[in-house]
XYZ file of C-alpha atoms in Angstrom:
432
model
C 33.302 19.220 -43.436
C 31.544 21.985 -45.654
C 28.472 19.323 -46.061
C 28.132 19.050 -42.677
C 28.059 22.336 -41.576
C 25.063 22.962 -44.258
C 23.410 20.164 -43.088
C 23.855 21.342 -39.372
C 22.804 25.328 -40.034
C 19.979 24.541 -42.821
C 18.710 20.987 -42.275
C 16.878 19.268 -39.241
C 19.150 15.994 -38.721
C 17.046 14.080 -37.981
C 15.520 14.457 -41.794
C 18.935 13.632 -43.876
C 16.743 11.920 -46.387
C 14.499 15.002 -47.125
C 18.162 17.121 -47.654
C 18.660 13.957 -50.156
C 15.870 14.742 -51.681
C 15.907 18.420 -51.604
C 19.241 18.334 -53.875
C 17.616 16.116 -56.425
C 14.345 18.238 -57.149
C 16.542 21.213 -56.688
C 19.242 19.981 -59.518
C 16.590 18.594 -61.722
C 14.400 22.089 -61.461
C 17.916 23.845 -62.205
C 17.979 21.933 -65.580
C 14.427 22.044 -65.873
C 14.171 18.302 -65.910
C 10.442 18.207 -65.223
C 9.722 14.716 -65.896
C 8.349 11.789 -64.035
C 11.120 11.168 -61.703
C 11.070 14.711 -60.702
C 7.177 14.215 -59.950
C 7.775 11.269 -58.153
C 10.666 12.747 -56.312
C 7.942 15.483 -55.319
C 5.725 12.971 -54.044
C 8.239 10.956 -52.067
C 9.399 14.766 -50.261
C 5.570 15.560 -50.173
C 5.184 12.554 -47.680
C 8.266 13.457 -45.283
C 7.091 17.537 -45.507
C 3.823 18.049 -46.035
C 3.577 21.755 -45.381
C 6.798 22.893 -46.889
C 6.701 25.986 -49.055
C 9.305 24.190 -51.563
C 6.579 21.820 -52.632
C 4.781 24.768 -54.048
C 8.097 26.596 -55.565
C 8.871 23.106 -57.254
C 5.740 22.590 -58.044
C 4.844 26.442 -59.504
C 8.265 25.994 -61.642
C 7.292 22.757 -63.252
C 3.734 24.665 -64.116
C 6.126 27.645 -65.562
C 7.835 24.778 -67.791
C 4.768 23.599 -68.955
C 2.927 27.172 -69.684
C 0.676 27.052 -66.970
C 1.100 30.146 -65.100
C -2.658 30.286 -63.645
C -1.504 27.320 -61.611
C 1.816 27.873 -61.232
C 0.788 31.378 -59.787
C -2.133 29.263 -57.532
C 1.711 27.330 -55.939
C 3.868 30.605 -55.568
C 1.115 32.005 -53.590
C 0.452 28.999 -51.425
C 4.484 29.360 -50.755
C 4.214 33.483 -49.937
C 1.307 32.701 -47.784
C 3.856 30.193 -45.909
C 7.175 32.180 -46.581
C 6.110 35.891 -47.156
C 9.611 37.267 -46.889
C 11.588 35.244 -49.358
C 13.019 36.265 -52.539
C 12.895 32.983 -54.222
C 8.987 33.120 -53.419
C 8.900 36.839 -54.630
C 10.683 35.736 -58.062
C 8.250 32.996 -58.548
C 5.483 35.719 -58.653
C 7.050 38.262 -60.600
C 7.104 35.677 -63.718
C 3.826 34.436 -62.818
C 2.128 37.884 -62.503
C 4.204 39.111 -65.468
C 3.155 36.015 -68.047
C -0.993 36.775 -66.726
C -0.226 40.636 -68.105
C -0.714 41.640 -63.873
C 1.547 44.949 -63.858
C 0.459 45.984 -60.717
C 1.142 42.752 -58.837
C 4.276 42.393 -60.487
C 5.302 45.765 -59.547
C 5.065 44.673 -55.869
C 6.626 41.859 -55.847
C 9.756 43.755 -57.820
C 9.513 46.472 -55.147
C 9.865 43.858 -52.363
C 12.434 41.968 -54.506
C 14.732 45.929 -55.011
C 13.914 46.974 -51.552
C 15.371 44.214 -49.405
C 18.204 43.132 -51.860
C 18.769 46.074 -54.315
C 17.714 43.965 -57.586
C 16.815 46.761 -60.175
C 13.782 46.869 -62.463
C 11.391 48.298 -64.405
C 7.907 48.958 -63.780
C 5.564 48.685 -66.609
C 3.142 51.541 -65.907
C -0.017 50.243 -67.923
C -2.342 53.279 -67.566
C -5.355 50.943 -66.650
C -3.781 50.368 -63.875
C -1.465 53.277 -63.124
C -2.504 54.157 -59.408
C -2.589 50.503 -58.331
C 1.064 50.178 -59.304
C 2.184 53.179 -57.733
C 0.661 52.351 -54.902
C 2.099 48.718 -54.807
C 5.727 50.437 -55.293
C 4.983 52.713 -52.920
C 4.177 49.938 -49.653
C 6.730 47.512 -51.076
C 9.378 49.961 -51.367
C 8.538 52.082 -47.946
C 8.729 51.197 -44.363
C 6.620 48.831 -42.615
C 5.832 51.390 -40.080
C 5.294 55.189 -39.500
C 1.852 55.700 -41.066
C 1.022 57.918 -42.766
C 4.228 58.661 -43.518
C 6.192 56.721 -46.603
C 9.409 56.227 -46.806
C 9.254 56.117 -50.743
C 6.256 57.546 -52.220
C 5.845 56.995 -55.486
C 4.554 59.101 -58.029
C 4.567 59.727 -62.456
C 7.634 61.099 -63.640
C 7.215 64.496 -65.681
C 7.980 62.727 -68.663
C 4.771 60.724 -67.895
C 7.046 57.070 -69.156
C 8.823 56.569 -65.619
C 8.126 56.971 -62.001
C 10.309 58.578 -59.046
C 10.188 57.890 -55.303
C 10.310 60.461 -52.858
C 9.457 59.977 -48.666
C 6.476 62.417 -48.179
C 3.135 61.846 -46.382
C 0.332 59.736 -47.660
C -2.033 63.253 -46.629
C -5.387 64.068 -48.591
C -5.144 60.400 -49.735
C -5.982 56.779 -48.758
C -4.013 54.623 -47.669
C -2.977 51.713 -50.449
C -3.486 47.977 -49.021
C -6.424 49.393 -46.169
C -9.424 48.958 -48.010
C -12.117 46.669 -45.970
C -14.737 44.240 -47.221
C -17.560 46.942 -47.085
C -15.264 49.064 -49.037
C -14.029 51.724 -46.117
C -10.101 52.612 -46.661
C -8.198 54.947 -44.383
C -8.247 58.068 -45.011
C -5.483 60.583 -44.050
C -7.128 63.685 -42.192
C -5.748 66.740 -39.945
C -6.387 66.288 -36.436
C -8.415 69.641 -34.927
C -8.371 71.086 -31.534
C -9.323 74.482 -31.693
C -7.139 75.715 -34.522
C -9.077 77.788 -37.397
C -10.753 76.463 -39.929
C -8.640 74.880 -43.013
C -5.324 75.587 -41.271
C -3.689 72.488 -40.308
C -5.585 70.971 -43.057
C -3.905 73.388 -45.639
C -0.481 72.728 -43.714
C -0.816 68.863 -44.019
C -1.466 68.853 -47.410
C 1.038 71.549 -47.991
C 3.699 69.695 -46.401
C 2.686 66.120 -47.719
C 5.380 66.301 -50.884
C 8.503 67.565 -49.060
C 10.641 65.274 -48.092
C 12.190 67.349 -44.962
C 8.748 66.854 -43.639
C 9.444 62.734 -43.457
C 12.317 63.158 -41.919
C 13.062 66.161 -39.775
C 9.915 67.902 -38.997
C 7.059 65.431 -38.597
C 7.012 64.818 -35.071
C 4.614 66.701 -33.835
C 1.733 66.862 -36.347
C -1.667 64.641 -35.017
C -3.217 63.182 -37.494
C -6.695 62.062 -37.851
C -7.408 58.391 -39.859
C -10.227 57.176 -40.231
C -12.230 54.677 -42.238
C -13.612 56.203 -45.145
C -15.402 56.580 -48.824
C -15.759 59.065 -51.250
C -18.667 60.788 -51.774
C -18.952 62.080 -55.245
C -21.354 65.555 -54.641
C -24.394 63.435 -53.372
C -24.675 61.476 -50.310
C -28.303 59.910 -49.572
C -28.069 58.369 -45.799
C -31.121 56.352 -44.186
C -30.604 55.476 -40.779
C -33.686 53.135 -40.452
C -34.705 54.612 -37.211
C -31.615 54.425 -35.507
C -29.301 57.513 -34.406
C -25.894 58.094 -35.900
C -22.759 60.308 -35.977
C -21.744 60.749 -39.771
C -17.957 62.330 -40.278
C -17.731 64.549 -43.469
C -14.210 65.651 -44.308
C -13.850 68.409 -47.040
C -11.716 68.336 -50.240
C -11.165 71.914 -50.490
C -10.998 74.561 -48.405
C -14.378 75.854 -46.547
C -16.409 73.035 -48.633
C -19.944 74.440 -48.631
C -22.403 71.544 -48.684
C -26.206 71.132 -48.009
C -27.946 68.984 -45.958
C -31.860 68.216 -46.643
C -34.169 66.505 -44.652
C -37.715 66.216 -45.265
C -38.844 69.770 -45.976
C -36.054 71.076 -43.790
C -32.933 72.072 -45.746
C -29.716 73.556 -44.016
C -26.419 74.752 -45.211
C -22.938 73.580 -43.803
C -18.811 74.433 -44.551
C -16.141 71.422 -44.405
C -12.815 72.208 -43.285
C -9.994 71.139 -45.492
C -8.762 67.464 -44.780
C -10.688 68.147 -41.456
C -13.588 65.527 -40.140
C -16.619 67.322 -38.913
C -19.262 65.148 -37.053
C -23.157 65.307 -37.928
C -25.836 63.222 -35.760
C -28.636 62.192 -38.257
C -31.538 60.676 -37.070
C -33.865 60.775 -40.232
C -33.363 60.491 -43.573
C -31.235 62.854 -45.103
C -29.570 63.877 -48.106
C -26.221 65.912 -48.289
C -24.917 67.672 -51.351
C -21.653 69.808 -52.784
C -20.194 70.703 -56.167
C -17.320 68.836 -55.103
C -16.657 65.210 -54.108
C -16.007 65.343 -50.541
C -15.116 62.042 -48.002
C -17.518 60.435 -45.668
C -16.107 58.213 -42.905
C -17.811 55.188 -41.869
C -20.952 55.989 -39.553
C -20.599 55.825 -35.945
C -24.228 54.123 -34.305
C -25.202 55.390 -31.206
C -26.683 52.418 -29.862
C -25.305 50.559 -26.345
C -25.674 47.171 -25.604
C -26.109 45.603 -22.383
C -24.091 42.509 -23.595
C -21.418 44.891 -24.182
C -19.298 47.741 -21.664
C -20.097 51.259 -22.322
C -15.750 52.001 -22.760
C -13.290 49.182 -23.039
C -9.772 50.232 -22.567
C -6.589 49.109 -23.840
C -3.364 50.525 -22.990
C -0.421 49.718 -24.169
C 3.135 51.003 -23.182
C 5.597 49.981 -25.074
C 9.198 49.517 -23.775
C 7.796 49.288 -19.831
C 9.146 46.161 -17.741
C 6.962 44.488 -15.819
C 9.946 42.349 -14.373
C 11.449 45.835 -13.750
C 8.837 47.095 -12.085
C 8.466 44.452 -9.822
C 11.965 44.616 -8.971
C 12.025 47.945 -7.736
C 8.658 47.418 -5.539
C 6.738 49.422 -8.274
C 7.855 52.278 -6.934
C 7.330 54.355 -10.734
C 3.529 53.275 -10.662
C 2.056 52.870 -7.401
C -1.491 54.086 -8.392
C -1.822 51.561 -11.975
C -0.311 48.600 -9.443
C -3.416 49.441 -6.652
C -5.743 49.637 -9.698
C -5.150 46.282 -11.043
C -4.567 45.078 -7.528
C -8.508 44.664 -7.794
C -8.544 42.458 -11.057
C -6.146 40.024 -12.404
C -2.689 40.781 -12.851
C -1.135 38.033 -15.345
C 2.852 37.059 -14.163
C 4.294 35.608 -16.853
C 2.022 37.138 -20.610
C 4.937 38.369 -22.913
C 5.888 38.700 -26.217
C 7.688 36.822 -28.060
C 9.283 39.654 -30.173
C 12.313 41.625 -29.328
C 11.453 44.586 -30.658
C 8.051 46.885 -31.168
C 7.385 46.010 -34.849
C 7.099 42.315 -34.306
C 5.883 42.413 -30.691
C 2.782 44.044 -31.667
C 1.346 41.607 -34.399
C 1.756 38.930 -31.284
C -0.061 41.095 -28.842
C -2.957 41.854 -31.161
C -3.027 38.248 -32.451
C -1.764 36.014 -29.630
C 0.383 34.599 -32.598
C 4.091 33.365 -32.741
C 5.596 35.434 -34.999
C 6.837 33.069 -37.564
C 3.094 32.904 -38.088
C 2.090 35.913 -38.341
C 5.627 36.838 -40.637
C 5.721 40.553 -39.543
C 9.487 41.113 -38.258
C 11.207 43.186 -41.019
C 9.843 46.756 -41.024
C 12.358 47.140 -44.643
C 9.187 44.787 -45.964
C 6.035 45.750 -45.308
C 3.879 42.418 -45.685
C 0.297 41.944 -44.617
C -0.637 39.725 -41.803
C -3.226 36.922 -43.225
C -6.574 38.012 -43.727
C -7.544 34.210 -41.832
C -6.158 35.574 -38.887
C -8.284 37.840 -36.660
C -7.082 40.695 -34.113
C -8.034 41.630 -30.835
C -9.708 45.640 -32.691
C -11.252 43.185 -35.243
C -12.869 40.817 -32.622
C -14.042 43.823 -30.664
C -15.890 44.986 -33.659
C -17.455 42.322 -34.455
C -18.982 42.693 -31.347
C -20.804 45.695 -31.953
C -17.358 47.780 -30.747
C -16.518 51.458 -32.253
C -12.754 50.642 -32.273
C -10.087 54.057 -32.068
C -6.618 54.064 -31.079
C -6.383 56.991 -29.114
C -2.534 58.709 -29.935
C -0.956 55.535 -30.513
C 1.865 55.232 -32.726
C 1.049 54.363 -36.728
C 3.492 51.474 -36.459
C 0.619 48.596 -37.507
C -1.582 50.438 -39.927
C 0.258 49.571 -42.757
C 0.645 45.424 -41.707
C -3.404 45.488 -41.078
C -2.030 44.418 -37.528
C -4.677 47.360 -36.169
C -7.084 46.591 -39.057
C -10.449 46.646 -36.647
C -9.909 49.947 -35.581
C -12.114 52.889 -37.624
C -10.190 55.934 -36.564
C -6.535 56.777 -35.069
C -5.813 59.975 -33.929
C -1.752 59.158 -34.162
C 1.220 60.744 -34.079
C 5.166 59.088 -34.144
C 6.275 60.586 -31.589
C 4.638 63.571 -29.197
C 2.061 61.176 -28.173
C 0.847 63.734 -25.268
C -2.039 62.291 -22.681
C -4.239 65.450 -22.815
C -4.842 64.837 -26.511
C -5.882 61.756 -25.775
């Protein structure tokens, strides 16, 4: 009766001979009986499952037993890329990563493994590689959600030989996993209205350790992330003849730099964690005693291929079913609006809940293929995989989410977008 019931809950029926199977490889890899009937076994299950993820955990143990951990690594991450939230998968890499001397991949793959199911370890905290792994504990220990806020932010111990996790703000900082393929990473600025110079820069960063702030007192602080580098005390920027916007965000308070350009030279302040915006249309070279952050420049340049604004907006929790129901009584104006377009019945999500149901909007994926569902595990959807923001900028597209939530920074759901002025929770139209 027991055998049935596994075979029922675990195992398509129709495929009793690949459960057959299944038990063999699995007994023999159990006694590490990696010997031509256990390769021939493989191949027999290979031909009834080609795509299964256990082909590469079989195979990437039998690689282990032999001392090949380059290709035994190769295997556990052909199985993560199928399986991303699985701690046999996640084991499989911590030995892998830990025989190639890879601390900082390790480290993540420990964090999942502790986060999720509570397995203890310790980090090795090689300083070569220090930030990487505290960074890596950091996004596999947090939330999957809330940026920039982390739910375990990890940081050296005093005794410089440990570290300790504490939730606090990623503020002043980048944020880990974000970098791009030209090198841009978000970067964690203070939104600014009209406040004074420095202040809610000064109060960001002053807040960005305490953990009250995380959980009690967040709510209504905008913050301003954008795509970034740092500039280290010279910038030289040619704009080829076109025109440009350039943001500069300060490192310290009331940053004095200098801008020169041709025999024209000028003097500017930068607020404290605070993007100012510069139009340069000529050459021009900008310079502080300090490193200060430059995010990625904005071309002013419309195409007719393209629309001058494109808007998206998203509302998360309303019913269009609902709506319908009642007449549309809560949105008569948006109903006449789109009364002149198309208005598609039956597009929905396949996710219960926001963290999932986003990945599918932005993708159009399932989301057993895009493997975002657990916000406890913060995995990243699949470089191969392209999103709506993404699509838009290859197109020629500056991409910002206007105070939308932070809920898909982390996942690289949102990746195509170059700025977010966000917020968790006081997400108030005007701002926008």
């Amino acid at each position: 009766m027991e055998e049935r019931k596994i075979d029922v809950a675990f195992w398509p029926r129709e495929n009793a001979e690949g459960l057959v199977l299944f038990r063999k490889l699995q007994a023999k890899s159990v006694c590490n009986e990696y010997d031509d009937e256990f390769f021939e076994l493989l191949k027999t299950y290979k031909s009834i499952f080609p795509d299964s993820e256990h082909l590469d955990i079989f195979g990437a143990r039998a690689a282990l037993h032999y001392s090949d951990a380059v290709a035994a690594l190769q295997l556990a991450l052909q199985a993560f890329h199928k399986r991303k939230v699985n701690l046999v998968i996640w084991q499989l890499l911590i030995e892998c990563y830990g025989r190639l001397g890879n601390w900082a991949e390790k480290a993540k793959y420990q964090s999942y493994a502790h986060n999720l199911y509570c397995i203890g370890f310790n980090a090795s905290l090689d300083r070569s590689c220090l930030q990487e792994i505290l960074d890596n504990i950091t996004m596999a220990e947090g939330l999957g959600t809330y940026a920039p806020l982390a739910a375990q932010k990890s940081r050296l111990a005093e005794d410089g030989n440990s570290f300790v996790t504490n939730p606090g703000s990623l503020a002043g900082e980048y944020i880990p996993w974000s970098k791009d393929r030209d090198g841009y990473a978000y970067f964690v600025g203070a939104y600014v209205n009209q406040e004074l110079l420095n202040t809610k820069g000064n109060l960001l960063l002053r807040e960005a350790g305490e953990p009250n702030f995380f959980k009690d007192y967040s709510a209504d602080f905008v913050y301003d992330i954008m795509r970034s580098k740092t500039v280290y005390k010279k910038l030289v920027f040619n704009p080829e003849g076109k025109k440009y916007i350039l943001p500069l965000l300060g490192l310290q308070e009331s940053q004095h730099i200098r801008l020169s350009t041709g025999d024209k030279a000028y003097a500017a302040i930068l607020g404290h964690l605070e993007y100012s915006y510069y139009r340069i249309e000529e050459p021009v070279q900008i310079t502080s005693e300090a490193d200060f952050v430059m995010g990625r420049p904005i071309l002013l340049e419309h195409s007719p291929k393209r629309k001058k604004v494109v808007l998206n907006i998203l509302v998360d929790a309303l019913s269009w079913k609902a709506m319908r129901e009642t007449n549309y009584k809560l949105m008569p104006n948006t109903v006449e609006f789109f009364s002149k377009g198309v208005i598609c019945e039956n597009y929905f999500s396949v996710g219960e809940y926001t963290y999932p149901s986003l990945p599918n909007i932005e993708t159009g994926l399932y989301t057993h293929d895009t493997q975002i569902f657990n916000l406890k595990t913060c995995v990243k959807l699949d470089e191969q995989y392209k999103t709506i923001s993404e699509q838009m900028k290859a197109k020629g597209y500056y991409c910002v989410n206007i105070m939308g939530g932070g809920d898909a920074i982390y996942n690289g759901t949102v990746r195509g977008y170059d700025r977010f002025v966000t917020n968790q929770y006081s997400l108030l139209a005007y701002n926008g």
